[in-house]
Amino acid sequence: MLFFFGCIALLIAGYFVYGTFVDRIFGSDENRVTPAIAMADGIDYMVMPKWKLIFIQVLDIAGIGPIFGPILGALYGPVAMIWIVIGCIFGGAVHDYFSGMLSVRNNGASIPEVVGEYLGMPARQVMRLFSFILLMLVGVVFVLSPAKLLNGLTGINTGLLVACIFGYYFLATILPIDKIIGRIYPLLGFLLLAMTSALFVALMFSGHQVLPNLNFSNMHPADKPIWPLLFITISCSAISGFHSTQSPLMARCVENERQGRAVFYGSMIIEGIIGLIWCALGVSFYDNPQALSAVIAAGSPSAVVAEISHSLLGTVGGGLAILAVIVLPITSGDTAFRSTRLIVAETFKIKQEAISKRLLISVPLFVIGFVISTQNFSTIWRYFGFSNQCLSALVLWASAAYLAQRGKLHWIATLPAIFMTAVCVTFIANAKIGFGLDYDTSVIIGLIGAAVAFAIFLFKYVFSGKTVVETSA
């Protein structure tokens, strides 16, 4: 119990101490005019209250990651919780902060344009294609997964639920951001936080001992290595590249740059806390990792969610807890399609004030999404974890380049960029879906890959002697 609450305390302290430090290094300026004011269009650019932005950002970036990732990570034991704390404070929250604030500094630009601004046109083109494919896959998966969960909860036909979710996504994609997203997200966010907290309180007063075995060695039943698999498995609660595609949505609605720490860094800390709770539930509810693994094997992490929720909160409370979990993919799927619309609009320079222009992009997107939903794309989806963390590394390198070009302390972004580069290269070298090399060789290749990326960064951005003087807008 002390270990768990110590982890929570570290995340909160990380927000106030390290979050403030990162914000000062970046140099947020309360007198600088933000895109929400300078480019207000009543559709995507508009001022919204900070508390709403936080709730929306939490749901935008979440998906099923802070639930399913920590449940799968719980197979490794309490060591997974250490990764959530360290990864969230020094990696994920920094990543989310810079993806949001650099968008603010670049007129609310989507992440491909932001990365391209600091890493060059080749990186911009790669990111455009990469982000489009990633977001379309996320959007479609986040139609199918909540439809299946709702089917199990209500018995309503899955096909009908898919049609309803697609219809909602379409409206959320084309309507002004304050009409649906700005109105219902705060309520859904409150439901998520309330039910997640209720589950842990119920665990404390149940017959289950919280974290009964504080063994920090690898407890995975299949003996899967912690490096690099844990850092791919637990992403959204520690660091996730998907978040960078969502942060620009709120960057277009921030009234003052000083709100950035709460909206971007703080929202990631909240997600880390949610991930900690679900990881603790996974470790504590089952007698051992083998029992947890058996439930996952029989019905995926959703079976774990259902069993824990109904056991701890009963039929009604468990149903509400499951509903709170269902909210997560839906509230990320809709903004995934919205982000894709904006990326396409920026790529082809299509203004989005007129509804006809939004429909021009959105209708083909949803046609493509529907076609994808009818296909077996499981092989492509297997690369999602790797691709997601590659995206996080690219965004961190772009953030480091931004800081280095301005003579600022780039290490706050460079160190996590090096780490995630090593994770990604090691994983793809060793994985069966990659090159399938032996483990030791893959680790060496991963370290070499990270060292090479670091050397290129130093040569191009640190030792080049080129500096940029940023002026206030």
XYZ file of C-alpha atoms in Angstrom:
473
model
C 0.000 0.000 0.000
C 2.808 2.405 0.875
C 4.566 1.559 -2.381
C 1.429 2.286 -4.410
C 0.709 5.614 -2.724
C 4.395 6.484 -2.985
C 4.122 6.016 -6.763
C 1.055 8.282 -6.862
C 2.883 10.902 -4.777
C 5.881 10.812 -7.121
C 3.664 11.431 -10.154
C 1.985 14.394 -8.468
C 5.350 15.764 -7.307
C 6.667 15.249 -10.830
C 3.963 17.553 -12.168
C 4.737 20.359 -9.722
C 8.537 20.031 -9.750
C 9.731 18.592 -13.054
C 6.718 19.902 -14.981
C 7.499 23.418 -13.785
C 11.167 22.921 -14.711
C 10.274 21.777 -18.244
C 7.876 24.697 -18.657
C 10.614 27.153 -17.669
C 13.117 25.598 -20.057
C 10.614 25.889 -22.889
C 9.794 29.458 -21.893
C 6.013 29.709 -21.970
C 4.970 33.325 -22.435
C 1.642 34.526 -21.045
C 1.824 37.643 -23.236
C 2.196 35.699 -26.489
C -0.970 35.547 -28.611
C -2.085 31.931 -29.070
C -3.652 30.431 -32.224
C -6.994 30.140 -30.419
C -7.184 33.937 -30.467
C -5.161 34.894 -33.547
C -6.751 32.277 -35.828
C -10.193 31.811 -34.250
C -12.584 30.265 -36.780
C -15.346 28.846 -34.587
C -14.592 25.316 -35.854
C -11.180 24.052 -34.756
C -9.647 27.248 -33.358
C -11.444 28.736 -30.355
C -10.769 29.555 -26.726
C -12.044 26.993 -24.222
C -11.743 26.961 -20.398
C -8.616 25.273 -19.021
C -10.570 22.711 -16.987
C -12.386 21.585 -20.129
C -9.148 21.364 -22.063
C -7.681 19.062 -19.396
C -10.654 16.690 -19.462
C -10.696 16.642 -23.273
C -6.931 16.089 -23.491
C -7.073 13.175 -21.017
C -9.744 11.435 -23.076
C -8.138 12.335 -26.429
C -4.832 10.705 -25.581
C -6.132 7.727 -23.611
C -7.753 5.148 -25.862
C -7.639 1.719 -24.229
C -3.913 2.144 -23.547
C -4.012 3.180 -19.856
C -6.233 0.160 -19.108
C -5.084 -2.709 -21.331
C -1.382 -1.738 -21.343
C -0.987 -1.776 -17.542
C -3.013 -5.008 -17.299
C -0.605 -6.686 -19.730
C 2.304 -4.977 -17.962
C 1.096 -6.379 -14.628
C 2.295 -9.783 -15.867
C 5.829 -8.499 -15.216
C 4.916 -7.652 -11.611
C 5.398 -4.399 -9.632
C 8.380 -3.415 -11.802
C 5.779 -2.257 -14.345
C 4.658 0.436 -11.908
C 8.190 1.803 -11.687
C 8.233 2.194 -15.470
C 4.893 4.015 -15.393
C 6.208 6.536 -12.841
C 9.619 7.172 -14.433
C 8.352 6.966 -18.005
C 5.443 9.305 -17.344
C 7.399 12.048 -15.551
C 10.545 12.104 -17.691
C 9.250 10.721 -20.985
C 5.536 10.813 -21.708
C 4.661 14.092 -20.012
C 7.656 15.820 -21.634
C 6.663 14.345 -25.009
C 3.039 15.491 -24.637
C 4.059 18.930 -23.386
C 6.308 19.623 -26.362
C 3.930 18.161 -28.955
C 1.287 20.535 -27.621
C 3.388 23.640 -27.028
C 5.329 23.390 -30.291
C 1.976 23.196 -32.030
C 0.926 26.357 -30.179
C 4.126 28.050 -31.376
C 3.417 26.942 -34.972
C -0.139 28.209 -35.373
C -1.761 25.027 -34.099
C -0.043 22.867 -36.715
C -0.533 19.089 -36.703
C 2.384 16.940 -35.583
C 3.761 16.142 -39.089
C 4.154 19.865 -39.748
C 5.736 20.415 -36.316
C 8.271 17.616 -36.790
C 9.005 18.812 -40.316
C 9.640 22.328 -39.050
C 12.557 21.141 -36.896
C 13.774 17.938 -38.589
C 13.259 18.918 -42.239
C 11.015 18.143 -45.208
C 11.845 14.385 -45.478
C 10.723 13.935 -41.861
C 7.573 15.946 -42.598
C 6.598 13.727 -45.542
C 7.294 10.530 -43.610
C 5.255 11.808 -40.678
C 2.339 12.779 -42.898
C 2.036 9.261 -44.297
C 2.880 7.608 -40.981
C 0.332 9.665 -39.019
C -2.406 9.113 -41.606
C -2.046 5.325 -41.514
C -1.685 5.217 -37.724
C -4.727 7.411 -37.082
C -6.918 5.544 -39.565
C -6.045 2.228 -37.909
C -6.674 3.679 -34.457
C -9.981 5.172 -35.571
C -11.219 1.867 -37.001
C -10.034 -0.288 -34.081
C -11.699 2.158 -31.706
C -14.958 1.526 -33.545
C -14.768 -2.241 -33.330
C -13.456 -2.666 -29.765
C -16.106 -0.521 -27.989
C -18.833 -2.055 -30.170
C -17.855 -5.530 -28.952
C -17.667 -4.374 -25.330
C -21.086 -2.710 -25.601
C -22.487 -5.864 -27.182
C -21.341 -7.875 -24.165
C -22.819 -5.289 -21.787
C -26.164 -4.664 -23.531
C -26.727 -7.500 -26.001
C -27.355 -5.036 -28.838
C -26.249 -6.279 -32.261
C -22.575 -5.495 -32.891
C -23.196 -4.368 -36.490
C -25.781 -1.838 -35.323
C -23.404 -0.555 -32.653
C -20.616 -0.182 -35.242
C -22.946 1.889 -37.438
C -23.927 4.105 -34.498
C -20.318 4.670 -33.451
C -19.286 5.497 -37.031
C -22.192 7.978 -37.185
C -21.079 9.639 -33.954
C -17.475 9.795 -35.176
C -18.584 11.477 -38.382
C -20.471 14.200 -36.516
C -17.596 14.721 -34.056
C -15.198 15.053 -36.993
C -17.057 17.739 -38.937
C -18.858 19.780 -36.251
C -17.175 22.629 -34.315
C -15.105 21.224 -31.464
C -17.275 22.829 -28.777
C -20.564 21.337 -30.014
C -20.039 17.678 -29.053
C -16.497 17.154 -27.784
C -16.494 20.296 -25.645
C -19.847 19.433 -24.071
C -19.781 15.710 -23.317
C -16.079 15.057 -22.680
C -16.019 16.710 -19.229
C -18.894 14.448 -18.104
C -17.253 11.350 -19.551
C -13.931 12.333 -17.998
C -15.553 12.650 -14.587
C -17.129 9.179 -15.024
C -13.742 7.694 -15.920
C -11.917 9.197 -12.932
C -14.744 8.409 -10.490
C -15.087 4.750 -11.488
C -11.322 4.160 -11.663
C -10.956 5.548 -8.152
C -13.964 3.520 -6.967
C -12.349 0.303 -8.189
C -9.178 0.905 -6.190
C -11.093 1.901 -3.048
C -13.150 -1.288 -3.415
C -9.915 -3.281 -3.802
C -8.565 -1.852 -0.533
C -11.674 -2.961 1.363
C -11.952 -6.339 -0.338
C -10.298 -9.573 0.678
C -7.446 -8.951 -1.744
C -4.139 -7.649 -0.441
C -2.841 -4.648 -2.378
C 0.449 -5.584 -4.075
C 0.959 -8.728 -1.999
C 4.383 -9.496 -3.459
C 6.775 -6.573 -3.947
C 9.135 -8.616 -6.108
C 10.829 -6.365 -8.653
C 12.337 -9.166 -10.683
C 10.760 -10.292 -13.951
C 7.600 -12.227 -12.993
C 6.240 -12.746 -16.531
C 4.790 -16.297 -16.847
C 6.244 -16.688 -20.345
C 9.567 -15.203 -19.181
C 9.359 -12.430 -21.779
C 12.231 -9.974 -21.269
C 11.586 -6.634 -19.620
C 13.879 -4.934 -22.142
C 12.457 -3.867 -24.532
C 8.988 -5.482 -24.306
C 7.743 -3.747 -21.152
C 8.432 -0.338 -22.744
C 6.433 -1.305 -25.838
C 3.601 -2.957 -23.887
C 2.954 -0.076 -21.475
C 2.838 2.986 -23.683
C -0.141 5.258 -23.049
C 0.478 5.356 -19.276
C 4.208 6.059 -19.693
C 4.947 7.422 -23.184
C 2.982 7.100 -26.421
C 3.536 8.646 -29.834
C -0.219 8.604 -30.498
C -0.581 11.416 -27.970
C 1.376 13.752 -30.226
C -1.309 13.439 -32.917
C -3.952 14.555 -30.411
C -2.223 17.413 -28.568
C -2.582 19.871 -31.490
C -6.377 19.672 -31.107
C -6.086 21.369 -27.725
C -3.191 23.568 -28.880
C -5.793 25.304 -31.072
C -7.954 26.042 -28.012
C -5.401 27.184 -25.394
C -6.002 30.811 -24.402
C -2.637 31.359 -22.723
C 0.693 29.545 -23.041
C 0.899 29.284 -19.256
C -1.970 26.783 -19.455
C 0.269 24.373 -21.362
C 1.784 22.697 -18.296
C -1.635 21.775 -16.899
C -3.225 20.823 -20.215
C -0.389 18.797 -21.769
C 2.014 17.764 -18.984
C -0.714 17.470 -16.365
C -3.068 15.378 -18.493
C -0.309 12.827 -19.008
C 0.241 12.658 -15.250
C -3.481 11.946 -14.797
C -3.227 9.154 -17.341
C -0.220 7.781 -15.488
C -2.276 7.640 -12.289
C -5.062 5.771 -14.118
C -2.466 3.332 -15.462
C -0.999 2.816 -11.974
C -4.401 1.951 -10.570
C -5.126 -0.624 -13.276
C -1.643 -2.101 -12.965
C -2.153 -2.410 -9.198
C -5.556 -4.013 -9.815
C -3.978 -6.547 -12.167
C -1.163 -7.399 -9.760
C -3.383 -7.509 -6.645
C -6.676 -9.059 -7.786
C -5.108 -12.306 -8.988
C -3.031 -14.592 -6.802
C -0.133 -14.674 -9.262
C 0.825 -13.615 -12.813
C -0.099 -17.087 -14.087
C -3.726 -16.600 -13.002
C -3.851 -13.179 -14.657
C -2.271 -14.606 -17.811
C -4.905 -17.358 -17.964
C -7.773 -14.840 -17.928
C -6.068 -12.718 -20.615
C -5.470 -15.801 -22.768
C -9.116 -16.849 -22.419
C -10.677 -13.499 -23.245
C -8.113 -10.677 -23.751
C -7.591 -7.810 -21.265
C -11.283 -6.901 -21.631
C -12.100 -10.118 -19.736
C -9.884 -8.888 -16.891
C -11.705 -5.543 -16.873
C -15.084 -7.281 -16.703
C -14.070 -9.732 -13.962
C -12.429 -7.120 -11.738
C -15.238 -4.576 -12.211
C -18.118 -6.943 -11.457
C -16.293 -8.657 -8.579
C -15.366 -5.436 -6.781
C -18.369 -3.207 -7.559
C -21.226 -5.628 -8.220
C -23.553 -5.721 -11.203
C -24.519 -2.040 -11.356
C -21.218 -0.568 -10.224
C -19.299 -2.991 -12.411
C -21.438 -2.037 -15.396
C -20.657 1.642 -14.799
C -16.932 0.836 -14.490
C -17.000 -1.085 -17.774
C -18.920 1.807 -19.370
C -16.169 4.163 -18.187
C -13.620 1.913 -19.907
C -15.718 1.845 -23.109
C -15.664 5.649 -23.092
C -11.886 5.639 -23.628
C -11.651 4.140 -27.135
C -14.702 6.098 -28.304
C -13.295 9.423 -27.126
C -9.978 8.697 -28.840
C -11.491 7.231 -31.998
C -13.521 10.347 -32.771
C -10.567 12.678 -32.306
C -8.362 10.294 -34.340
C -10.612 10.913 -37.342
C -10.772 14.637 -36.555
C -6.963 14.813 -36.392
C -6.722 12.945 -39.692
C -9.051 15.477 -41.331
C -6.842 18.318 -40.149
C -3.607 16.596 -41.256
C -5.051 16.068 -44.743
C -6.293 19.677 -44.803
C -2.839 21.012 -43.878
C -1.088 18.751 -46.376
C -3.261 19.900 -49.282
C -3.864 23.405 -47.867
C -7.661 23.106 -47.723
C -9.315 25.689 -45.467
C -11.801 24.160 -43.039
C -14.184 27.003 -42.215
C -16.825 25.896 -44.755
C -18.762 22.701 -44.032
C -18.370 21.684 -47.680
C -14.558 21.643 -47.287
C -14.811 19.509 -44.167
C -17.133 17.088 -45.934
C -14.774 16.992 -48.916
C -12.146 15.385 -46.670
C -14.315 13.587 -44.117
C -16.546 11.580 -46.459
C -13.625 9.812 -48.220
C -11.953 9.240 -44.838
C -14.968 7.413 -43.472
C -15.403 5.419 -46.655
C -11.788 4.263 -46.292
C -12.382 3.604 -42.594
C -15.432 1.461 -43.331
C -13.532 -0.571 -45.929
C -10.678 -1.142 -43.454
C -13.167 -2.281 -40.804
C -14.326 -5.104 -43.086
C -10.815 -6.450 -43.602
C -8.557 -8.640 -41.506
C -5.803 -6.159 -40.695
C -4.488 -7.990 -37.625
C -1.038 -8.395 -39.225
C -0.729 -4.640 -39.774
C -2.020 -3.957 -36.251
C 0.731 -6.118 -34.773
C 3.140 -3.352 -35.754
C 1.155 -0.695 -33.881
C 3.100 -0.886 -30.607
C 6.415 -0.544 -32.428
C 5.146 2.213 -34.734
C 3.602 4.088 -31.824
C 6.890 4.216 -29.915
C 8.838 5.128 -33.064
C 6.549 8.132 -33.367
C 7.266 9.111 -29.756
C 11.019 8.971 -30.454
C 10.664 11.180 -33.542
C 8.663 13.779 -31.627
C 11.238 13.803 -28.816
C 14.090 14.251 -31.326
C 12.172 17.156 -32.901
C 11.696 18.673 -29.432
C 15.403 18.253 -28.682
C 16.266 19.913 -32.001
C 13.993 22.849 -31.156
C 15.729 23.349 -27.803
C 19.265 22.873 -29.154
C 18.686 25.383 -31.960
C 17.763 27.974 -29.343
C 20.604 27.213 -26.953
C 18.288 25.727 -24.331
C 18.732 22.625 -22.182
C 17.976 20.004 -24.829
C 18.746 17.057 -22.513
C 15.196 17.029 -21.129
C 14.095 15.767 -24.550
C 17.348 14.192 -25.787
C 17.690 11.607 -23.004
C 14.184 10.121 -23.411
C 14.671 10.277 -27.208
C 17.843 8.177 -26.922
C 16.074 5.728 -24.610
C 13.043 5.263 -26.873
C 15.268 4.916 -29.951
C 17.121 2.064 -28.239
C 13.805 0.451 -27.282
C 12.414 0.615 -30.829
C 15.558 -0.617 -32.599
C 16.052 -3.473 -30.119
C 12.420 -4.542 -30.463
C 12.283 -4.633 -34.271
C 15.660 -6.399 -34.443
C 14.517 -9.148 -32.065
C 10.770 -9.500 -32.746
C 9.346 -12.181 -35.010
C 7.467 -9.451 -36.876
C 10.842 -7.766 -37.406
C 14.228 -9.287 -38.195
C 14.011 -12.135 -35.688
C 17.621 -11.853 -34.491
C 18.754 -13.398 -31.215
C 18.213 -11.347 -28.073
C 21.804 -10.396 -27.231
C 22.547 -9.295 -30.799
C 19.343 -7.249 -30.871
C 20.265 -5.436 -27.654
C 23.666 -4.518 -29.082
C 22.083 -3.295 -32.341
C 19.578 -1.258 -30.320
C 22.323 0.459 -28.354
C 24.314 1.142 -31.528
C 21.214 2.544 -33.241
C 20.568 4.918 -30.340
C 24.234 5.992 -30.300
C 24.185 6.705 -34.039
C 20.987 8.765 -33.734
C 22.532 10.720 -30.860
C 25.715 11.373 -32.838
C 23.723 12.662 -35.820
C 21.740 14.922 -33.499
C 24.892 16.352 -31.910
C 26.554 16.964 -35.263
C 23.523 18.593 -36.880
C 21.969 20.566 -34.025
C 24.468 21.019 -31.186
C 27.924 21.321 -32.759
C 26.780 23.063 -35.947
C 26.919 26.476 -34.285
C 23.584 27.473 -35.826
C 21.220 29.169 -33.401
C 17.688 30.502 -33.761
C 16.435 33.577 -31.962
C 12.722 33.220 -31.292
C 10.698 36.408 -31.150
C 7.353 36.934 -29.475
C 4.357 36.859 -31.749
